[in-house]
mmCIF file of C-alpha atoms in Angstrom:
data_model
loop_
_atom_site.group_PDB
_atom_site.id
_atom_site.type_symbol
_atom_site.label_atom_id
_atom_site.label_comp_id
_atom_site.label_asym_id
_atom_site.label_seq_id
_atom_site.Cartn_x
_atom_site.Cartn_y
_atom_site.Cartn_z
ATOM 1 C CA UNK A 26 21.068 15.833 0.790
ATOM 2 C CA UNK A 27 23.199 13.759 3.067
ATOM 3 C CA UNK A 28 25.755 16.160 2.465
ATOM 4 C CA UNK A 29 23.889 19.121 3.926
ATOM 5 C CA UNK A 30 24.378 21.169 0.739
ATOM 6 C CA UNK A 31 21.116 22.747 -0.263
ATOM 7 C CA UNK A 32 19.276 19.683 1.424
ATOM 8 C CA UNK A 33 15.734 21.326 0.187
ATOM 9 C CA UNK A 34 16.392 21.660 -3.412
ATOM 10 C CA UNK A 35 17.951 18.249 -2.915
ATOM 11 C CA UNK A 36 15.045 16.790 -1.870
ATOM 12 C CA UNK A 37 13.204 18.849 -4.255
ATOM 13 C CA UNK A 38 14.728 17.630 -6.744
ATOM 14 C CA UNK A 39 14.413 13.479 -5.970
ATOM 15 C CA UNK A 40 10.815 14.763 -5.688
ATOM 16 C CA UNK A 41 10.872 15.746 -9.100
ATOM 17 C CA UNK A 42 12.674 12.493 -10.317
ATOM 18 C CA UNK A 43 10.366 10.522 -8.414
ATOM 19 C CA UNK A 44 7.675 11.110 -10.761
ATOM 20 C CA UNK A 45 9.994 9.940 -13.432
ATOM 21 C CA UNK A 46 7.487 7.055 -15.501
ATOM 22 C CA UNK A 47 11.016 5.174 -16.491
ATOM 23 C CA UNK A 48 11.243 2.594 -13.848
ATOM 24 C CA UNK A 49 15.702 2.421 -13.299
ATOM 25 C CA UNK A 50 14.985 5.531 -12.319
ATOM 26 C CA UNK A 51 13.157 5.232 -9.787
ATOM 27 C CA UNK A 52 15.349 2.508 -8.605
ATOM 28 C CA UNK A 53 17.309 5.262 -8.209
ATOM 29 C CA UNK A 54 15.653 7.558 -6.190
ATOM 30 C CA UNK A 55 14.292 4.953 -4.212
ATOM 31 C CA UNK A 56 17.930 4.156 -2.473
ATOM 32 C CA UNK A 57 18.441 7.335 -2.075
ATOM 33 C CA UNK A 58 15.299 8.087 -0.602
ATOM 34 C CA UNK A 59 16.359 5.363 1.616
ATOM 35 C CA UNK A 60 19.806 6.645 1.813
ATOM 36 C CA UNK A 61 18.177 9.719 3.319
ATOM 37 C CA UNK A 62 15.866 7.562 5.637
ATOM 38 C CA UNK A 63 19.285 5.845 6.511
ATOM 39 C CA UNK A 64 20.789 8.699 8.005
ATOM 40 C CA UNK A 65 18.222 10.579 9.983
ATOM 41 C CA UNK A 66 15.805 7.688 10.892
ATOM 42 C CA UNK A 67 12.172 9.074 12.257
ATOM 43 C CA UNK A 68 13.519 13.463 11.974
ATOM 44 C CA UNK A 69 12.692 13.246 8.441
ATOM 45 C CA UNK A 70 9.678 11.294 7.742
ATOM 46 C CA UNK A 71 7.188 13.980 8.590
ATOM 47 C CA UNK A 72 9.162 15.357 5.290
ATOM 48 C CA UNK A 73 7.673 13.178 3.140
ATOM 49 C CA UNK A 74 4.569 13.886 3.233
ATOM 50 C CA UNK A 75 4.081 15.900 0.314
ATOM 51 C CA UNK A 76 5.449 13.481 -1.203
ATOM 52 C CA UNK A 77 2.337 11.261 -1.076
ATOM 53 C CA UNK A 78 0.410 13.873 -3.802
ATOM 54 C CA UNK A 79 1.611 11.520 -6.205
ATOM 55 C CA UNK A 80 0.910 8.072 -6.847
ATOM 56 C CA UNK A 81 4.695 7.274 -8.155
ATOM 57 C CA UNK A 82 5.972 9.179 -5.537
ATOM 58 C CA UNK A 83 3.900 7.582 -2.881
ATOM 59 C CA UNK A 84 5.225 4.413 -4.156
ATOM 60 C CA UNK A 85 8.361 5.405 -3.946
ATOM 61 C CA UNK A 86 8.743 7.099 -0.193
ATOM 62 C CA UNK A 87 6.193 3.096 0.937
ATOM 63 C CA UNK A 88 9.077 0.706 -1.097
ATOM 64 C CA UNK A 89 11.665 2.861 0.814
ATOM 65 C CA UNK A 90 9.823 2.541 4.077
ATOM 66 C CA UNK A 91 9.396 -1.676 3.785
ATOM 67 C CA UNK A 92 13.335 -1.853 3.098
ATOM 68 C CA UNK A 93 14.339 -3.691 6.795
ATOM 69 C CA UNK A 94 17.228 -1.877 7.748
ATOM 70 C CA UNK A 95 14.823 1.484 7.366
ATOM 71 C CA UNK A 96 12.774 0.256 9.529
ATOM 72 C CA UNK A 97 14.680 -1.405 12.077
ATOM 73 C CA UNK A 98 16.171 2.583 12.783
ATOM 74 C CA UNK A 99 12.506 4.044 13.560
ATOM 75 C CA UNK A 100 11.703 4.182 16.826
ATOM 76 C CA UNK A 101 8.232 4.560 16.566
ATOM 77 C CA UNK A 102 4.919 3.801 13.875
ATOM 78 C CA UNK A 103 3.450 6.765 13.773
ATOM 79 C CA UNK A 104 4.924 8.539 10.660
ATOM 80 C CA UNK A 105 5.104 5.401 9.461
ATOM 81 C CA UNK A 106 1.342 4.703 9.484
ATOM 82 C CA UNK A 107 1.171 8.064 8.222
ATOM 83 C CA UNK A 108 2.428 7.441 4.814
ATOM 84 C CA UNK A 109 0.889 4.807 4.635
ATOM 85 C CA UNK A 110 -2.379 6.025 5.550
ATOM 86 C CA UNK A 111 -1.206 9.373 3.153
ATOM 87 C CA UNK A 112 -0.610 7.019 0.387
ATOM 88 C CA UNK A 113 -3.531 4.506 1.191
ATOM 89 C CA UNK A 114 -5.983 7.528 0.324
ATOM 90 C CA UNK A 115 -4.620 8.745 -2.114
ATOM 91 C CA UNK A 116 -5.257 5.348 -4.040
ATOM 92 C CA UNK A 117 -8.693 5.240 -3.034
ATOM 93 C CA UNK A 118 -9.736 8.169 -3.830
ATOM 94 C CA UNK A 119 -8.188 8.439 -7.578
ATOM 95 C CA UNK A 120 -10.324 9.291 -9.853
ATOM 96 C CA UNK A 121 -11.704 6.873 -12.530
ATOM 97 C CA UNK A 122 -9.654 8.106 -15.253
ATOM 98 C CA UNK A 123 -5.885 7.594 -13.123
ATOM 99 C CA UNK A 124 -7.034 3.163 -13.023
ATOM 100 C CA UNK A 125 -4.652 3.441 -16.533
ATOM 101 C CA UNK A 126 -1.977 5.530 -15.169
ATOM 102 C CA UNK A 127 0.905 3.140 -14.865
ATOM 103 C CA UNK A 128 1.717 5.667 -10.758
ATOM 104 C CA UNK A 129 -2.033 3.902 -9.398
ATOM 105 C CA UNK A 130 -1.267 0.573 -10.845
ATOM 106 C CA UNK A 131 2.126 0.798 -9.097
ATOM 107 C CA UNK A 132 0.924 2.065 -5.835
ATOM 108 C CA UNK A 133 -2.169 -0.419 -5.823
ATOM 109 C CA UNK A 134 0.037 -3.299 -7.031
ATOM 110 C CA UNK A 135 3.413 -2.848 -4.227
ATOM 111 C CA UNK A 136 1.275 -1.822 -0.985
ATOM 112 C CA UNK A 137 0.375 -5.652 -0.372
ATOM 113 C CA UNK A 138 4.119 -6.498 0.400
ATOM 114 C CA UNK A 139 5.025 -3.390 1.080
ATOM 115 C CA UNK A 140 2.660 -3.425 4.138
ATOM 116 C CA UNK A 141 3.727 -6.965 4.670
ATOM 117 C CA UNK A 142 7.283 -6.383 5.517
ATOM 118 C CA UNK A 143 6.618 -3.285 8.069
ATOM 119 C CA UNK A 144 4.025 -5.123 9.909
ATOM 120 C CA UNK A 145 7.143 -7.501 10.687
ATOM 121 C CA UNK A 146 8.786 -4.414 12.410
ATOM 122 C CA UNK A 147 5.391 -2.692 13.860
ATOM 123 C CA UNK A 148 2.655 -4.355 15.154
ATOM 124 C CA UNK A 149 0.328 -1.940 14.420
ATOM 125 C CA UNK A 150 0.489 -1.824 10.683
ATOM 126 C CA UNK A 151 -1.645 -5.615 11.762
ATOM 127 C CA UNK A 152 -4.606 -2.955 13.549
ATOM 128 C CA UNK A 153 -4.177 -0.456 10.152
ATOM 129 C CA UNK A 154 -5.174 -3.607 7.885
ATOM 130 C CA UNK A 155 -7.851 -3.944 10.166
ATOM 131 C CA UNK A 156 -9.148 -0.531 9.994
ATOM 132 C CA UNK A 157 -8.996 -0.418 5.870
ATOM 133 C CA UNK A 158 -11.201 -3.650 5.561
ATOM 134 C CA UNK A 159 -14.447 -1.090 5.655
ATOM 135 C CA UNK A 160 -13.999 0.608 2.847
ATOM 136 C CA UNK A 161 -16.398 -0.295 -0.230
ATOM 137 C CA UNK A 162 -14.346 0.646 -3.821
ATOM 138 C CA UNK A 163 -13.674 -2.327 -5.001
ATOM 139 C CA UNK A 164 -9.958 -2.079 -6.309
ATOM 140 C CA UNK A 165 -9.570 -1.128 -2.932
ATOM 141 C CA UNK A 166 -11.055 -4.178 -1.590
ATOM 142 C CA UNK A 167 -8.526 -5.968 -3.658
ATOM 143 C CA UNK A 168 -5.205 -4.185 -2.272
ATOM 144 C CA UNK A 169 -6.905 -5.206 1.917
ATOM 145 C CA UNK A 170 -7.418 -8.450 0.378
ATOM 146 C CA UNK A 171 -4.132 -8.828 -1.537
ATOM 147 C CA UNK A 172 -2.842 -7.458 1.782
ATOM 148 C CA UNK A 173 -4.464 -9.864 4.299
ATOM 149 C CA UNK A 174 -2.835 -12.944 2.277
ATOM 150 C CA UNK A 175 0.684 -11.336 1.637
ATOM 151 C CA UNK A 176 0.625 -10.790 5.511
ATOM 152 C CA UNK A 177 -0.312 -14.467 5.666
ATOM 153 C CA UNK A 178 2.325 -15.923 4.010
ATOM 154 C CA UNK A 179 4.486 -13.307 6.045
ATOM 155 C CA UNK A 180 3.870 -15.363 8.957
ATOM 156 C CA UNK A 181 0.487 -13.648 10.653
ATOM 157 C CA UNK A 182 -1.554 -16.900 12.331
ATOM 158 C CA UNK A 183 -4.062 -18.312 10.054
ATOM 159 C CA UNK A 184 -7.128 -17.172 13.354
ATOM 160 C CA UNK A 185 -5.614 -13.173 12.753
ATOM 161 C CA UNK A 186 -5.965 -13.678 9.049
ATOM 162 C CA UNK A 187 -9.142 -15.368 8.831
ATOM 163 C CA UNK A 188 -10.657 -13.157 11.577
ATOM 164 C CA UNK A 189 -9.111 -9.605 9.307
ATOM 165 C CA UNK A 190 -10.696 -11.780 6.011
ATOM 166 C CA UNK A 191 -13.743 -11.925 7.735
ATOM 167 C CA UNK A 192 -14.400 -8.420 8.907
ATOM 168 C CA UNK A 193 -13.611 -7.233 5.458
ATOM 169 C CA UNK A 194 -16.087 -10.176 4.286
ATOM 170 C CA UNK A 195 -18.668 -7.503 6.488
ATOM 171 C CA UNK A 196 -18.816 -4.995 4.804
ATOM 172 C CA UNK A 197 -19.176 -5.703 1.487
ATOM 173 C CA UNK A 198 -22.382 -4.518 -0.010
ATOM 174 C CA UNK A 199 -25.282 -6.779 -0.719
ATOM 175 C CA UNK A 200 -24.840 -8.647 -4.084
ATOM 176 C CA UNK A 201 -28.049 -6.729 -6.448
ATOM 177 C CA UNK A 202 -30.388 -9.570 -7.034
ATOM 178 C CA UNK A 203 -29.430 -12.533 -4.544
ATOM 179 C CA UNK A 204 -32.093 -14.058 -6.659
ATOM 180 C CA UNK A 205 -29.981 -14.705 -9.167
ATOM 181 C CA UNK A 206 -26.963 -16.368 -7.559
ATOM 182 C CA UNK A 207 -26.139 -19.706 -8.349
ATOM 183 C CA UNK A 208 -25.216 -22.060 -6.110
ATOM 184 C CA UNK A 209 -22.511 -25.204 -7.671
ATOM 185 C CA UNK A 210 -21.802 -25.342 -11.640
ATOM 186 C CA UNK A 211 -23.721 -27.142 -14.544
ATOM 187 C CA UNK A 212 -21.387 -30.386 -15.954
ATOM 188 C CA UNK A 213 -23.090 -31.356 -18.809
ATOM 189 C CA UNK A 214 -23.719 -35.260 -18.014
ATOM 190 C CA UNK A 215 -24.748 -35.387 -14.555
ATOM 191 C CA UNK A 216 -26.778 -31.781 -13.706
ATOM 192 C CA UNK A 217 -25.898 -30.112 -10.797
ATOM 193 C CA UNK A 218 -22.978 -30.824 -8.879
#
């Protein structure tokens, strides 16, 4: 792909290998995709829109994009946010049957750390996280909560993190029967606390 010899076929082969369930193969693909991004910068990112059609493929693209050297090479956050949004929508709109798939788990588990690294380079990523706080799917809300926690660990100010958590909590569905919520806990010897 870097040599320019049948670049299209080389990228198709990388795409096919990105869906490989073996972890070591995917690590190699992430490295290769990272090299392509380092060599071509912003110009190659639109090509990876086709990669966000599968969970493992999207994970590979985000993993390569969350490399600090790749992020330094990018001039704008536009294409980065587009790939991030495509991967997030893919995970959010996944069918229930995919919940146990390795690809969906990998995508959801790695996304908070990847977002924290991306936000260190592009502040627009924090605004993107804020837009995701209105999602209603419980699994997606957990990913957003983990993103905010990862951002806080990566030097997001406590006030900003609290604001994001407040936005997330404000959009939560109300409990089905609030009368059944019991405040405090029971202890055998001391009653309610």
